[in-house]
Structure formats: structure tokens, C-alpha cells
CSV table of C-alpha atoms in Angstrom, one decimal:
chain,number,residue,atom,x,y,z
A,1,MET,CA,102.7,84.0,92.9
A,2,ASP,CA,106.2,84.1,94.0
A,3,ARG,CA,108.6,86.5,91.9
A,4,VAL,CA,110.5,84.3,89.6
A,5,ASP,CA,114.0,83.7,90.2
A,6,LEU,CA,114.8,82.3,86.5
A,7,GLY,CA,118.8,82.0,87.4
A,8,GLY,CA,117.7,79.4,90.1
A,9,TRP,CA,115.2,77.7,88.1
A,10,PHE,CA,117.9,77.0,85.6
A,11,LEU,CA,120.3,75.6,87.7
A,12,HIS,CA,117.8,73.2,89.4
A,13,LEU,CA,117.0,71.7,86.0
A,14,LEU,CA,120.2,71.6,84.9
A,15,ILE,CA,121.0,69.2,87.8
A,16,LEU,CA,117.7,67.4,87.2
A,17,TRP,CA,118.4,67.0,83.7
A,18,PHE,CA,121.9,65.3,84.4
A,19,VAL,CA,120.5,62.6,86.7
A,20,ALA,CA,117.1,61.9,84.6
A,21,ILE,CA,118.0,58.5,83.2
A,22,GLY,CA,114.9,57.0,81.6
A,23,GLY,CA,113.4,60.5,80.3
A,24,PRO,CA,111.2,63.0,81.4
A,25,ALA,CA,108.8,61.2,83.3
A,26,THR,CA,111.3,60.4,86.0
A,27,ILE,CA,111.8,64.0,86.7
A,28,LEU,CA,108.2,65.2,86.9
A,29,PRO,CA,107.5,64.7,90.7
A,30,ASP,CA,110.8,67.1,91.1
A,31,VAL,CA,109.4,69.6,88.6
A,32,GLN,CA,106.2,69.5,90.3
A,33,ARG,CA,107.7,70.2,93.7
A,34,TYR,CA,110.0,73.1,92.5
A,35,VAL,CA,107.2,75.1,90.6
A,36,VAL,CA,104.1,74.3,92.5
A,37,GLU,CA,104.9,73.6,96.2
A,38,VAL,CA,108.1,75.6,96.7
A,39,HIS,CA,107.7,78.5,94.7
A,40,HIS,CA,104.1,78.6,94.0
A,41,LEU,CA,104.6,79.7,90.4
A,42,VAL,CA,101.7,77.8,89.1
A,43,THR,CA,98.5,75.9,91.0
A,44,ASN,CA,98.6,72.4,91.0
A,45,LYS,CA,95.6,72.2,88.3
A,46,GLU,CA,97.6,74.5,86.3
A,47,PHE,CA,100.5,72.2,86.3
A,48,ALA,CA,98.5,69.3,85.2
A,49,GLU,CA,97.0,71.3,82.7
A,50,LEU,CA,99.9,72.6,80.9
A,51,TYR,CA,101.4,69.0,81.2
A,52,THR,CA,98.6,67.4,79.4
A,53,LEU,CA,98.9,70.3,76.8
A,54,ALA,CA,102.4,69.7,76.1
A,55,GLN,CA,101.9,65.8,76.2
A,56,VAL,CA,99.7,65.8,73.2
A,57,ALA,CA,101.4,68.7,71.1
A,58,PRO,CA,104.1,67.9,68.7
A,59,GLY,CA,107.6,68.1,70.1
A,60,PRO,CA,109.4,66.3,72.8
A,61,ASN,CA,107.2,65.4,75.8
A,62,ALA,CA,110.0,67.3,78.0
A,63,MET,CA,109.1,70.4,76.5
A,64,TYR,CA,106.1,70.7,79.3
A,65,VAL,CA,108.8,72.5,81.3
A,66,THR,CA,109.2,75.1,78.6
A,67,LEU,CA,105.5,75.6,78.3
A,68,ILE,CA,105.5,76.2,82.1
A,69,GLY,CA,108.2,78.5,81.6
A,70,TRP,CA,106.6,80.5,79.0
A,71,HIS,CA,103.3,80.6,81.0
A,72,VAL,CA,105.2,82.1,84.1
A,73,ALA,CA,107.9,84.4,82.6
A,74,GLY,CA,107.5,84.8,78.8
A,75,LEU,CA,110.5,84.6,76.4
A,76,PRO,CA,113.3,84.7,79.4
A,77,GLY,CA,111.2,81.6,80.9
A,78,VAL,CA,111.4,79.5,77.7
A,79,ALA,CA,115.1,80.1,77.5
A,80,ALA,CA,115.7,79.3,81.2
A,81,THR,CA,113.6,76.0,80.9
A,82,THR,CA,114.9,74.7,77.6
A,83,LEU,CA,118.5,75.4,77.6
A,84,PRO,CA,119.3,73.1,80.5
A,85,LEU,CA,117.5,70.3,78.4
A,86,LEU,CA,120.3,70.7,75.7
A,87,VAL,CA,123.5,70.5,78.2
A,88,PRO,CA,123.4,66.7,79.0
A,89,ALA,CA,122.8,66.1,75.2
A,90,SER,CA,125.4,68.1,73.6
A,91,THR,CA,128.1,66.9,76.2
A,92,LEU,CA,127.7,63.4,77.4
A,93,THR,CA,125.5,62.1,74.5
A,94,LEU,CA,128.0,63.5,72.0
A,95,LEU,CA,130.7,61.7,73.8
A,96,VAL,CA,129.1,58.6,73.8
A,97,GLY,CA,127.9,58.9,70.2
A,98,HIS,CA,131.5,59.7,69.2
A,99,LEU,CA,133.1,56.5,70.9
A,100,ASN,CA,130.2,54.3,69.5
A,101,GLU,CA,130.9,55.6,65.9
A,102,ARG,CA,134.7,55.2,66.5
A,103,TYR,CA,134.6,51.8,67.8
A,104,PRO,CA,131.3,50.2,66.8
A,105,ASN,CA,132.8,46.7,67.5
A,106,ALA,CA,134.3,47.4,70.9
A,107,PRO,CA,133.2,44.1,73.0
A,108,LEU,CA,132.1,46.3,76.1
A,109,GLY,CA,130.0,48.5,73.9
A,110,ARG,CA,128.6,45.2,72.1
A,111,ALA,CA,127.7,43.7,75.4
A,112,ILE,CA,126.0,46.9,76.6
A,113,ARG,CA,124.1,47.3,73.5
A,114,ARG,CA,122.8,43.4,73.1
A,115,GLY,CA,122.4,43.1,77.1
A,116,LEU,CA,120.2,46.4,77.6
A,117,ALA,CA,118.1,45.9,74.4
A,118,PRO,CA,115.5,43.5,75.8
A,119,ILE,CA,115.2,45.7,78.8
A,120,THR,CA,114.5,48.8,76.9
A,121,ILE,CA,112.0,47.1,75.3
A,122,GLY,CA,110.5,45.9,78.6
A,123,LEU,CA,110.3,49.1,79.9
A,124,MET,CA,108.7,50.7,76.9
A,125,PHE,CA,106.1,47.7,77.0
A,126,ALA,CA,105.5,49.1,80.4
A,127,SER,CA,105.0,52.7,79.3
A,128,ALA,CA,102.4,51.8,76.5
A,129,THR,CA,100.2,49.8,79.4
A,130,ILE,CA,100.7,52.7,82.0
A,131,LEU,CA,99.4,55.0,79.0
A,132,MET,CA,96.7,52.6,78.0
A,133,ARG,CA,95.3,52.5,81.5
A,134,ALA,CA,95.6,56.5,81.7
A,135,VAL,CA,93.6,56.7,78.8
A,136,ASN,CA,91.2,54.0,78.5
A,137,HIS,CA,88.0,54.4,80.5
A,138,ASP,CA,85.9,51.4,79.5
A,139,TRP,CA,86.1,48.5,76.7
A,140,ARG,CA,85.5,51.1,73.5
A,141,GLY,CA,88.8,52.4,74.5
A,142,TYR,CA,90.9,49.4,74.6
A,143,LEU,CA,89.0,48.4,71.3
A,144,MET,CA,90.0,51.5,69.8
A,145,THR,CA,93.7,50.8,71.1
A,146,LEU,CA,93.7,47.1,69.7
A,147,LEU,CA,92.3,48.3,66.5
A,148,THR,CA,95.3,50.9,66.1
A,149,VAL,CA,97.7,48.3,66.8
A,150,THR,CA,96.4,45.8,64.1
A,151,VAL,CA,96.4,48.8,61.5
A,152,VAL,CA,100.0,49.8,62.3
A,153,LEU,CA,101.0,46.2,62.2
A,154,LEU,CA,99.5,45.2,58.8
A,155,LYS,CA,99.2,48.5,56.7
A,156,ARG,CA,101.8,51.2,56.1
A,157,TRP,CA,99.7,54.1,56.6
A,158,ASN,CA,100.9,57.3,57.9
A,159,PRO,CA,99.8,57.0,61.4
A,160,LEU,CA,99.0,60.8,61.4
A,161,TRP,CA,95.9,59.8,60.1
A,162,LEU,CA,95.1,57.3,62.6
A,163,LEU,CA,95.5,60.2,65.1
A,164,ALA,CA,93.2,62.1,63.3
A,165,GLY,CA,90.7,59.4,63.4
A,166,GLY,CA,90.8,59.2,67.1
A,167,ALA,CA,90.4,62.8,67.5
A,168,LEU,CA,87.1,62.5,65.5
A,169,ALA,CA,85.9,59.7,67.4
A,170,GLY,CA,86.8,61.5,70.6
A,171,ILE,CA,84.4,64.5,69.4
A,172,PHE,CA,81.6,62.4,68.4
A,173,GLY,CA,81.7,60.9,71.6
A,174,LEU,CA,82.3,57.4,70.3
A,175,VAL,CA,85.3,56.6,73.0
B,1,MET,CA,113.1,42.0,58.3
B,2,GLU,CA,114.8,44.3,55.6
B,3,GLN,CA,113.0,44.1,52.5
B,4,THR,CA,114.7,47.2,50.9
B,5,GLU,CA,118.1,48.7,50.5
B,6,LEU,CA,119.1,51.2,52.8
B,7,SER,CA,119.3,54.9,51.4
B,8,ARG,CA,121.8,56.8,53.6
B,9,PRO,CA,121.9,60.4,53.6
B,10,ARG,CA,124.8,61.9,51.7
B,11,ASN,CA,124.9,65.6,52.2
B,12,SER,CA,124.3,66.0,55.9
B,13,ALA,CA,123.3,69.3,57.5
B,14,LEU,CA,120.1,70.3,55.7
B,15,PRO,CA,118.5,66.9,55.2
B,16,LEU,CA,119.3,66.2,58.9
B,17,PHE,CA,117.6,69.3,59.7
B,18,LEU,CA,114.7,68.8,57.8
B,19,THR,CA,114.0,65.3,58.5
B,20,PHE,CA,114.3,65.9,62.6
B,21,SER,CA,111.9,68.9,62.1
B,22,ARG,CA,109.6,66.4,60.2
B,23,ILE,CA,109.9,63.9,62.9
B,24,THR,CA,109.3,66.2,65.9
B,25,LEU,CA,106.1,67.9,64.3
B,26,SER,CA,104.3,64.5,63.8
B,27,GLY,CA,105.7,63.4,67.5
B,28,PHE,CA,102.4,63.0,69.0
B,29,GLY,CA,102.4,60.5,71.7
B,30,GLY,CA,106.3,59.3,72.1
B,31,LEU,CA,108.9,60.7,69.7
B,32,THR,CA,110.7,57.5,69.5
B,33,PHE,CA,107.7,56.1,67.8
B,34,TRP,CA,108.0,58.8,65.0
B,35,THR,CA,112.0,58.9,64.9
B,36,ARG,CA,111.7,55.0,64.2
B,37,TYR,CA,108.9,55.5,61.5
B,38,VAL,CA,110.6,58.1,59.6
B,39,LEU,CA,114.3,56.7,59.8
B,40,VAL,CA,113.3,53.1,59.4
B,41,GLU,CA,110.5,52.8,57.5
B,42,ARG,CA,110.2,56.0,55.3
B,43,GLU,CA,113.8,57.3,54.6
B,44,ARG,CA,115.5,54.1,55.2
B,45,TRP,CA,118.6,55.6,56.7
B,46,LEU,CA,118.8,53.1,59.6
B,47,THR,CA,118.1,49.2,60.1
B,48,GLN,CA,115.7,48.0,62.8
B,49,ARG,CA,118.8,46.5,64.4
B,50,GLU,CA,120.8,49.9,64.2
B,51,PHE,CA,117.7,51.9,65.3
B,52,LEU,CA,117.6,49.6,68.6
B,53,ASP,CA,121.1,49.8,69.1
B,54,LEU,CA,121.0,53.5,69.1
B,55,LEU,CA,117.7,53.7,71.2
B,56,VAL,CA,119.4,51.6,73.9
B,57,LEU,CA,122.3,54.1,74.2
B,58,ALA,CA,119.5,57.1,74.1
B,59,GLN,CA,117.8,55.5,77.0
B,60,LEU,CA,121.0,54.9,79.0
B,61,LEU,CA,122.0,58.7,79.1
B,62,PRO,CA,120.4,61.4,81.1
B,63,GLY,CA,118.0,63.6,79.4
B,64,PRO,CA,115.1,63.3,77.2
B,65,ASN,CA,115.5,60.0,75.1
B,66,ALA,CA,114.5,61.4,71.8
B,67,LEU,CA,117.1,64.2,72.1
B,68,ASN,CA,119.7,61.8,72.9
B,69,LEU,CA,118.7,59.7,69.9
B,70,THR,CA,118.5,62.9,67.6
B,71,VAL,CA,122.2,63.6,68.7
B,72,MET,CA,123.4,60.2,68.0
B,73,VAL,CA,121.8,59.8,64.8
B,74,GLY,CA,122.9,63.5,63.7
B,75,TYR,CA,126.5,62.5,64.8
B,76,ARG,CA,126.6,59.3,62.9
B,77,PHE,CA,125.6,60.7,59.3
B,78,GLY,CA,127.2,64.4,59.8
B,79,ARG,CA,129.4,64.5,62.6
B,80,TRP,CA,129.4,67.5,65.0
B,81,THR,CA,127.6,69.8,62.5
B,82,GLY,CA,125.2,67.0,61.6
B,83,ALA,CA,124.2,66.6,65.2
B,84,ALA,CA,124.0,70.3,65.5
B,85,ALA,CA,121.6,70.5,62.6
B,86,ALA,CA,119.5,67.7,63.8
B,87,VAL,CA,119.1,69.1,67.2
B,88,ALA,CA,118.3,72.5,65.7
B,89,GLY,CA,115.6,70.8,63.5
B,90,PHE,CA,114.4,69.0,66.5
B,91,LEU,CA,113.6,71.5,69.0
B,92,THR,CA,112.7,75.0,66.7
B,93,CYS,CA,109.6,74.1,66.0
B,94,PRO,CA,108.5,72.5,69.0
B,95,CYS,CA,109.6,75.8,70.7
B,96,LEU,CA,107.3,77.9,68.6
B,97,VAL,CA,104.2,75.4,68.9
B,98,VAL,CA,104.6,75.5,72.8
B,99,ILE,CA,104.7,79.2,72.8
B,100,GLY,CA,101.5,79.3,70.5
B,101,LEU,CA,100.0,76.7,73.0
B,102,GLY,CA,100.8,79.0,76.0
B,103,VAL,CA,98.9,82.0,74.1
B,104,LEU,CA,95.8,79.7,73.4
B,105,TYR,CA,95.9,78.2,76.8
B,106,GLU,CA,95.8,81.8,78.4
B,107,HIS,CA,92.9,82.8,76.2
B,108,TYR,CA,90.6,79.9,75.7
B,109,GLY,CA,91.5,77.5,78.9
B,110,ALA,CA,89.6,74.1,78.1
B,111,LEU,CA,86.7,73.7,75.5
B,112,PRO,CA,84.6,70.5,75.7
B,113,GLN,CA,85.2,69.5,72.2
B,114,PHE,CA,89.0,70.2,72.4
B,115,GLN,CA,89.2,67.8,75.7
B,116,ARG,CA,87.0,65.2,73.8
B,117,ALA,CA,89.5,65.2,70.7
B,118,LEU,CA,92.6,65.2,73.1
B,119,THR,CA,91.2,62.1,74.8
B,120,GLY,CA,90.6,60.0,71.4
B,121,MET,CA,93.9,61.1,70.1
B,122,SER,CA,95.6,59.7,73.5
B,123,ILE,CA,93.9,56.2,73.0
B,124,VAL,CA,95.4,56.1,69.5
B,125,ALA,CA,98.7,57.3,70.6
B,126,ALA,CA,98.7,54.1,73.3
B,127,GLY,CA,98.0,51.8,70.4
B,128,LEU,CA,100.8,53.3,68.1
B,129,LEU,CA,103.3,53.1,71.1
B,130,LEU,CA,102.2,49.3,71.4
B,131,SER,CA,102.7,48.5,68.1
B,132,PHE,CA,106.2,50.2,67.8
B,133,VAL,CA,107.4,48.2,70.6
B,134,ILE,CA,106.0,44.9,69.1
B,135,LYS,CA,107.9,45.9,66.1
B,136,LEU,CA,111.1,46.6,67.8
B,137,ALA,CA,110.7,43.1,69.8
B,138,THR,CA,110.9,41.1,66.5
B,139,VAL,CA,114.6,41.9,66.0
B,140,LEU,CA,115.4,40.3,69.6
B,141,PRO,CA,117.2,36.9,69.5
B,142,ARG,CA,114.6,34.2,69.9
B,143,ARG,CA,116.2,32.8,73.2
B,144,LEU,CA,115.0,32.3,76.6
B,145,LEU,CA,117.2,35.0,78.6
B,146,PRO,CA,116.7,38.3,76.8
B,147,TRP,CA,113.0,37.9,77.0
B,148,LEU,CA,113.4,37.1,80.5
B,149,PHE,CA,115.0,40.4,81.1
B,150,GLY,CA,112.5,42.1,79.1
B,151,ALA,CA,109.7,40.7,81.0
B,152,LEU,CA,111.5,41.2,84.4
B,153,ALA,CA,111.9,45.1,83.5
B,154,PHE,CA,107.9,45.1,82.5
B,155,VAL,CA,107.0,43.7,85.5
B,156,GLY,CA,109.0,45.7,87.9
B,157,VAL,CA,108.2,49.0,86.1
B,158,GLY,CA,105.0,48.5,84.6
B,159,VAL,CA,102.9,46.2,87.2
B,160,LEU,CA,104.7,46.5,90.4
B,161,ARG,CA,105.3,50.3,89.6
B,162,TRP,CA,108.8,50.4,91.4
B,163,PRO,CA,111.0,53.3,90.4
B,164,LEU,CA,112.4,53.2,86.9
B,165,PRO,CA,116.4,53.7,88.3
B,166,TRP,CA,116.3,50.9,90.7
B,167,VAL,CA,114.9,48.1,88.4
B,168,VAL,CA,117.3,49.3,85.9
B,169,ALA,CA,120.3,49.0,88.5
B,170,ALA,CA,119.2,45.6,89.6
B,171,LEU,CA,119.0,44.2,86.0
B,172,ALA,CA,121.4,46.1,83.8
B,173,PRO,CA,124.5,44.7,85.5
B,174,TRP,CA,123.2,41.0,85.0
B,175,ALA,CA,122.1,41.7,81.5
B,176,VAL,CA,125.5,43.2,80.1
B,177,ALA,CA,127.6,40.6,82.1
B,178,ILE,CA,125.5,38.0,80.3
B,179,ALA,CA,125.8,39.3,76.9
B,180,TRP,CA,129.7,39.8,77.6
B,181,LYS,CA,130.0,36.3,78.7
B,182,GLU,CA,128.1,34.9,75.5
B,183,GLN,CA,130.1,37.0,73.0
B,184,SER,CA,133.7,35.9,74.4
């Protein structure tokens, strides 16, 4: 394992987050290249395991970078990997949020929101199907996904119960 | 679609902090799902349409989408302090959880039961995401063009697996131009 240059990592992540349109998934290949291939901070297997762990944990999916930071360098690692995430949000997003509240009926803003809404929905549908293919190994997995969709559309149960059910089904080997 | 009246949060900072703490702690498998569930269905701070408007902007901006959404909802209900309170609520608990996970990971690695439970939860999480998209799609206008753009985005990224920035760059200008022409 190389010595950790936290300042360099911080700057690298800062730049990545500013170009990460479309969320954490878009920067994953570059994060992996930086921590595994260039700087040898974690092995490829560790990277995959830490990523999976952060995906199923509560909180933003982007926190997998924080988890790697903790694993590599403790609390300073947490700070160096988490603060860059906040910078675009606290500058650009606040500015756009401000303009959107100030001029909610500005024609350009309306055209952007109305025009892009279907694309956003199409992209999320793509994420859902990619996730389905990644986790469902046979027909029982797809059946359980279908069951989940049906229950959510028909009932107003708290989805946490469904996740607990999924965990039990997994433990007892049903899926 | 809107069966009940909205209840907007009056006093901003504390409710925003607590609500976003709750969202983030329930957030297995995609936080935007839980943000919609809590803000639209449980708290009724936003309508489906308002939520979708903010989500579109949040996805367009760089950085984690759910965090951008948090900033914009916080700003809408409490201006600068609201945005700060919402973000603090959104990130504090996950930071602690992640450190806890890091400690567990170092000590226990991967137990088989733990791994199997994770598999089961991921399958349900995929279903939650799918139902979330179906619910949001109900507010789209019933016309050909919006659905065509949605289908093209899905095929480009989900089926052909092209890089997302390229797909968005190719579709977005046309979609916005058409929406612009329709409203003027």
C-alpha cells in the first residue's frame, strides 16, 4: 500500500464531482482507477466489497468513497473524501435552486424542466432494469421484484417492511 | 393524483434536519425513491409534479442527485438556513453509519448469512426503484413526444449501454427546444 496523499485525493475528487452529471455511477470507473490502479490504496476485491457494502447501507450511494477513505486513512480520510461531494452542491445547486424559486415561471426554466422530465424518467427506468439484471439470478428473483412492484403500487405499506422481507427470503434461501 | 391537501413545513430548520435524517436513514437502494416517498406521500410537502420538477434539475447538476435534491428542497422551504439544515440532516447519520460499517468490515469480512440477506434486499430494492419510476411516469402528459424521449433515453443507456453524458447531450437540446416551442 502506498502512502496516502490525502490532499491530492481531495483535489482529484473535487474535480470529479464537478463533472459528475448523472450521479455517483458516472465517476466510479475513475475512482477505481485512482485508488486501485494508480495509488494502490486498496485491492480490486476490497474496492468491490466496500462499494457493495455502501450501496446497501442507508445514506447516499456516493458514500462508498467515504467508506474507502475511512478504510485507508481513518477520520482524516473521511473528511478528505466527503467534503468534495459538498462543494458542487453548495455552490452550483444553491444558485440554480435560488434562480428556480425566484423565477419559477421563467420560460427557459419551464422548458428545461418539462423537456427533460421524460428523459429523467427514461434514465431511471434504465437504472432499475440494470439493477434488476445485476441482482436477479433466476426466475425467483424476477418474481420477487414483480411482487414488490405490485405491492408498492397497490398498498401504502412502509417499504422498509418489504426490504426486511427480502432479507428474510435471502437468509432462508428462497431467492 | 393529489388526493389530499399539501402541508408545507412552517418552521424550517429543525423539521428539515429531522425529515432529511429520516430519509437518509431509510435510504436503502436509491435515495431519490425515499425522498419522494417521504416528501410526497408521507409529509405531503410537495406534489408529484413539484417533486419531478426539482428532481429534473437535481439530475442535471453535477454531484450526487439526492444531495442536489436535498439542497433544493431545503432552500425552497427555509432559504439558506433550510438548505444547510437539510444537508446536515442528510449527511450526519450516513457518515456515522459508514464508519461503523468500516469497523465491521475490518473485523468480520463477509459472513454467508449476511451476504444472502444482502442479496434478498437488493432484489426488493430493484422492485422499489421500478415502482418509483412507474409512479413518476403517471404525471407525464399523454402525448407521443415526451414518451418517445423517455424511450430513447432508456434504450440508449439501459439497452445499448452508451455513456450517459453522451445520451443526455444528444437528447436534451431537442427535448428542451420542443418544450420551448410548445409553450410559446
